[in-house]
């Protein structure tokens, strides 16, 4: 069997984001694919199964601090008595803060891509589908009905909720790489070290699915409900967000 290593945001996984059988087959065919294990971790039903998936993903990319934090965070959730894992989690989070400080010369030069552009680049939709969706979005706007592009594409059954969660995460990462300030709560939580990109994507996915059911929950409430965020940390980040929003008008 030939073994290949996939990069993050693997094109195959993008095409089969919520297809357990296809993603599992991708791994069985010899793909060392952290993205596939992360996708499986979102599909499986128990905390231990998710932990196993995250463990394999973290082993493939040991230098990916976000991935190591996601794995360790799940590990201490399953095994809260593991003092060594708690210590390792604190160390990796501190290291990520240090590494996140980059000189301007290292910032991304290209502007962040739009949601539509990312979806096309991922191969989830083609340019004609994007053009048709944008046309319908403009028509609805002229009728006084505002609908975000991602929501419209889900309504048209051209993308899955998982695709939109992934695109929003990629878009935030590109904004961050360009040195842009956060705008949404989830972005602030990532910047302040309380959330990893994978955890953000997972929370966004649940938020989108709840929205489809007519339920509107904030990222903060979703994270607290799943034990991923404590109220005191949420309050701290909300205060930072409020302070920076006020400074934008000074």
Short mmCIF file of C-alpha atoms in Angstrom, two decimals:
data_model
loop_
_atom_site.label_atom_id
_atom_site.label_comp_id
_atom_site.label_asym_id
_atom_site.label_seq_id
_atom_site.Cartn_x
_atom_site.Cartn_y
_atom_site.Cartn_z
CA UNK A 1 0.00 0.00 0.00
CA UNK A 2 1.33 3.45 -0.95
CA UNK A 3 1.27 5.96 1.89
CA UNK A 4 0.70 9.65 1.14
CA UNK A 5 0.57 12.59 3.52
CA UNK A 6 -2.22 15.10 2.93
CA UNK A 7 -2.01 18.78 3.78
CA UNK A 8 -4.55 20.47 6.02
CA UNK A 9 -7.93 21.18 4.42
CA UNK A 10 -7.45 18.11 2.20
CA UNK A 11 -9.36 18.42 -1.09
CA UNK A 12 -10.76 14.88 -0.81
CA UNK A 13 -12.10 15.52 2.69
CA UNK A 14 -13.58 18.82 1.51
CA UNK A 15 -15.59 16.87 -1.07
CA UNK A 16 -16.76 14.23 1.46
CA UNK A 17 -16.86 16.27 4.65
CA UNK A 18 -19.71 14.39 6.35
CA UNK A 19 -19.37 11.02 4.56
CA UNK A 20 -18.04 8.59 7.17
CA UNK A 21 -17.56 5.71 4.70
CA UNK A 22 -15.64 7.78 2.14
CA UNK A 23 -13.36 9.40 4.71
CA UNK A 24 -12.64 6.07 6.40
CA UNK A 25 -11.81 4.55 2.99
CA UNK A 26 -9.45 7.48 2.31
CA UNK A 27 -7.50 6.53 5.44
CA UNK A 28 -7.59 2.80 4.69
CA UNK A 29 -6.11 3.50 1.24
CA UNK A 30 -2.97 4.80 2.94
CA UNK A 31 -3.60 8.53 3.33
CA UNK A 32 -1.82 10.06 6.34
CA UNK A 33 -4.47 12.75 6.54
CA UNK A 34 -5.00 14.81 9.71
CA UNK A 35 -8.00 16.43 8.10
CA UNK A 36 -9.66 13.02 7.62
CA UNK A 37 -9.17 12.11 11.28
CA UNK A 38 -10.52 15.51 12.34
CA UNK A 39 -13.57 15.02 10.12
CA UNK A 40 -14.15 11.56 11.61
CA UNK A 41 -13.83 13.11 15.05
CA UNK A 42 -16.80 15.33 14.25
CA UNK A 43 -18.89 12.40 13.03
CA UNK A 44 -18.28 9.80 15.76
CA UNK A 45 -20.70 9.62 18.66
CA UNK A 46 -18.63 9.27 21.87
CA UNK A 47 -15.95 11.43 23.56
CA UNK A 48 -13.52 8.47 23.56
CA UNK A 49 -13.96 7.92 19.81
CA UNK A 50 -13.34 11.62 19.19
CA UNK A 51 -10.24 11.42 21.38
CA UNK A 52 -8.91 8.47 19.37
CA UNK A 53 -9.42 10.37 16.11
CA UNK A 54 -7.69 13.49 17.46
CA UNK A 55 -4.79 11.37 18.72
CA UNK A 56 -4.11 10.01 15.23
CA UNK A 57 -4.39 13.49 13.69
CA UNK A 58 -1.97 14.95 16.28
CA UNK A 59 0.54 12.15 15.64
CA UNK A 60 0.65 13.03 11.94
CA UNK A 61 1.39 16.72 12.60
CA UNK A 62 3.30 16.92 15.91
CA UNK A 63 4.43 20.51 15.16
CA UNK A 64 0.88 21.78 14.67
CA UNK A 65 0.26 23.46 18.03
CA UNK A 66 -3.44 24.07 17.34
CA UNK A 67 -3.88 20.36 16.68
CA UNK A 68 -1.91 19.36 19.78
CA UNK A 69 -4.05 21.68 21.92
CA UNK A 70 -7.26 20.25 20.44
CA UNK A 71 -6.08 16.71 21.21
CA UNK A 72 -4.89 17.52 24.74
CA UNK A 73 -8.07 19.47 25.48
CA UNK A 74 -10.14 16.42 24.57
CA UNK A 75 -7.77 14.14 26.49
CA UNK A 76 -8.19 16.05 29.76
CA UNK A 77 -11.96 16.13 29.18
CA UNK A 78 -11.99 12.32 28.99
CA UNK A 79 -9.29 11.81 31.63
CA UNK A 80 -9.53 14.81 34.02
CA UNK A 81 -7.27 13.06 36.57
CA UNK A 82 -4.29 13.07 34.15
CA UNK A 83 -2.16 15.79 35.80
CA UNK A 84 0.68 15.37 33.28
CA UNK A 85 -1.69 16.04 30.38
CA UNK A 86 -2.98 19.20 32.10
CA UNK A 87 0.59 20.43 32.46
CA UNK A 88 1.42 19.63 28.84
CA UNK A 89 -1.72 21.48 27.72
CA UNK A 90 -0.63 24.61 29.61
CA UNK A 91 2.85 24.40 28.07
CA UNK A 92 1.58 24.06 24.50
CA UNK A 93 -0.90 26.92 24.95
CA UNK A 94 1.89 29.17 26.24
CA UNK A 95 4.10 28.17 23.31
CA UNK A 96 1.33 29.00 20.85
CA UNK A 97 0.99 32.50 22.33
CA UNK A 98 4.74 33.06 21.88
CA UNK A 99 4.71 31.81 18.29
CA UNK A 100 1.64 33.85 17.38
CA UNK A 101 3.60 37.11 17.61
CA UNK A 102 4.98 37.66 14.11
CA UNK A 103 6.74 40.65 12.54
CA UNK A 104 4.83 42.49 9.81
CA UNK A 105 7.22 41.10 7.18
CA UNK A 106 5.80 37.62 7.85
CA UNK A 107 2.15 38.61 7.39
CA UNK A 108 0.16 37.26 4.44
CA UNK A 109 0.37 39.64 1.46
CA UNK A 110 -2.76 38.56 -0.43
CA UNK A 111 -6.12 39.81 0.92
CA UNK A 112 -8.38 37.22 2.57
CA UNK A 113 -10.56 35.34 0.08
CA UNK A 114 -14.33 35.66 0.02
CA UNK A 115 -16.56 32.78 1.09
CA UNK A 116 -17.48 32.08 -2.53
CA UNK A 117 -13.86 32.09 -3.69
CA UNK A 118 -12.82 29.66 -0.97
CA UNK A 119 -15.66 27.27 -1.85
CA UNK A 120 -14.63 27.31 -5.50
CA UNK A 121 -10.96 26.78 -4.60
CA UNK A 122 -12.00 23.86 -2.38
CA UNK A 123 -13.82 22.30 -5.32
CA UNK A 124 -17.14 22.21 -3.45
CA UNK A 125 -18.90 24.44 -6.00
CA UNK A 126 -17.91 25.66 -9.45
CA UNK A 127 -17.82 29.29 -10.72
CA UNK A 128 -21.19 28.93 -12.49
CA UNK A 129 -22.90 27.75 -9.30
CA UNK A 130 -21.31 30.68 -7.43
CA UNK A 131 -22.46 33.17 -10.07
CA UNK A 132 -26.03 31.82 -9.95
CA UNK A 133 -26.11 32.00 -6.15
CA UNK A 134 -24.78 35.58 -6.14
CA UNK A 135 -27.43 36.54 -8.69
CA UNK A 136 -30.17 35.08 -6.50
CA UNK A 137 -28.69 36.81 -3.46
CA UNK A 138 -28.86 40.18 -5.27
CA UNK A 139 -32.47 39.55 -6.34
CA UNK A 140 -33.49 38.74 -2.77
CA UNK A 141 -31.64 41.81 -1.48
CA UNK A 142 -33.55 44.01 -3.96
CA UNK A 143 -36.74 42.46 -2.55
CA UNK A 144 -35.66 43.42 0.96
CA UNK A 145 -34.61 39.89 1.96
CA UNK A 146 -31.02 39.76 3.17
CA UNK A 147 -29.48 36.28 3.21
CA UNK A 148 -25.78 35.44 3.67
CA UNK A 149 -24.19 33.57 0.77
CA UNK A 150 -23.32 30.50 2.83
CA UNK A 151 -26.88 30.21 4.15
CA UNK A 152 -28.23 30.54 0.62
CA UNK A 153 -25.95 27.80 -0.71
CA UNK A 154 -27.08 25.46 2.08
CA UNK A 155 -30.70 26.30 1.26
CA UNK A 156 -29.98 25.44 -2.40
CA UNK A 157 -28.41 22.14 -1.20
CA UNK A 158 -25.15 23.01 -2.93
CA UNK A 159 -23.04 22.86 0.24
CA UNK A 160 -23.32 21.16 3.62
CA UNK A 161 -23.27 22.94 7.00
CA UNK A 162 -19.80 21.44 7.51
CA UNK A 163 -18.55 23.18 4.37
CA UNK A 164 -19.73 26.58 5.63
CA UNK A 165 -18.15 26.02 9.07
CA UNK A 166 -14.88 25.10 7.37
CA UNK A 167 -14.95 28.11 5.04
CA UNK A 168 -15.61 30.54 7.89
CA UNK A 169 -12.67 29.04 9.78
CA UNK A 170 -10.37 29.32 6.75
CA UNK A 171 -11.50 32.89 6.17
CA UNK A 172 -10.74 33.83 9.78
CA UNK A 173 -7.30 32.20 9.53
CA UNK A 174 -6.53 34.22 6.41
CA UNK A 175 -7.72 37.42 8.08
CA UNK A 176 -5.48 36.59 11.03
CA UNK A 177 -2.53 35.90 8.70
CA UNK A 178 -3.06 39.33 7.15
CA UNK A 179 -2.89 41.01 10.55
CA UNK A 180 -6.58 41.95 10.62
CA UNK A 181 -8.22 42.44 13.99
CA UNK A 182 -10.90 39.93 15.08
CA UNK A 183 -14.53 40.90 14.59
CA UNK A 184 -16.58 37.96 15.92
CA UNK A 185 -16.49 36.41 19.38
CA UNK A 186 -15.07 33.11 18.10
CA UNK A 187 -12.16 34.97 16.52
CA UNK A 188 -11.39 36.75 19.78
CA UNK A 189 -11.49 33.43 21.64
CA UNK A 190 -8.91 31.99 19.22
CA UNK A 191 -6.68 35.05 19.42
CA UNK A 192 -6.75 35.08 23.22
CA UNK A 193 -5.83 31.39 23.36
CA UNK A 194 -9.13 30.02 24.72
CA UNK A 195 -10.06 28.20 21.51
CA UNK A 196 -8.30 26.34 18.69
CA UNK A 197 -9.25 26.64 15.03
CA UNK A 198 -10.59 23.07 15.04
CA UNK A 199 -12.76 23.79 18.09
CA UNK A 200 -13.97 27.00 16.43
CA UNK A 201 -14.95 25.03 13.32
CA UNK A 202 -16.81 22.48 15.44
CA UNK A 203 -18.69 25.21 17.34
CA UNK A 204 -19.58 27.00 14.09
CA UNK A 205 -20.90 23.73 12.68
CA UNK A 206 -23.24 23.27 15.63
CA UNK A 207 -24.33 26.91 15.45
CA UNK A 208 -25.19 26.53 11.74
CA UNK A 209 -27.13 23.31 12.33
CA UNK A 210 -29.07 24.87 15.20
CA UNK A 211 -29.86 27.87 12.98
CA UNK A 212 -31.36 25.48 10.41
CA UNK A 213 -33.68 24.25 13.17
CA UNK A 214 -34.73 27.82 13.95
CA UNK A 215 -32.58 28.02 17.09
CA UNK A 216 -30.16 30.93 17.45
CA UNK A 217 -27.35 30.19 19.90
CA UNK A 218 -24.16 32.17 20.40
CA UNK A 219 -20.75 30.56 20.04
CA UNK A 220 -20.10 31.33 23.70
CA UNK A 221 -23.20 29.46 24.90
CA UNK A 222 -22.43 26.48 22.66
CA UNK A 223 -18.87 26.24 23.99
CA UNK A 224 -20.01 26.51 27.62
CA UNK A 225 -22.71 23.87 27.07
CA UNK A 226 -20.02 21.46 25.86
CA UNK A 227 -17.63 22.27 28.69
CA UNK A 228 -15.12 23.91 26.33
CA UNK A 229 -15.28 27.36 27.91
CA UNK A 230 -15.82 28.69 31.44
CA UNK A 231 -18.03 31.72 32.07
CA UNK A 232 -15.17 33.71 33.65
CA UNK A 233 -13.04 33.24 30.50
CA UNK A 234 -15.97 34.15 28.26
CA UNK A 235 -16.59 37.32 30.31
CA UNK A 236 -12.92 38.25 30.01
CA UNK A 237 -12.96 37.91 26.21
CA UNK A 238 -16.32 39.73 25.89
CA UNK A 239 -14.79 42.65 27.82
CA UNK A 240 -11.79 42.69 25.46
CA UNK A 241 -14.11 42.61 22.45
CA UNK A 242 -16.19 45.49 23.85
CA UNK A 243 -13.09 47.58 24.66
CA UNK A 244 -11.60 47.12 21.18
CA UNK A 245 -14.96 47.88 19.53
CA UNK A 246 -15.13 51.16 21.44
CA UNK A 247 -11.55 52.06 20.48
CA UNK A 248 -12.50 51.74 16.80
CA UNK A 249 -14.70 54.83 17.21
CA UNK A 250 -12.17 56.94 19.15
#
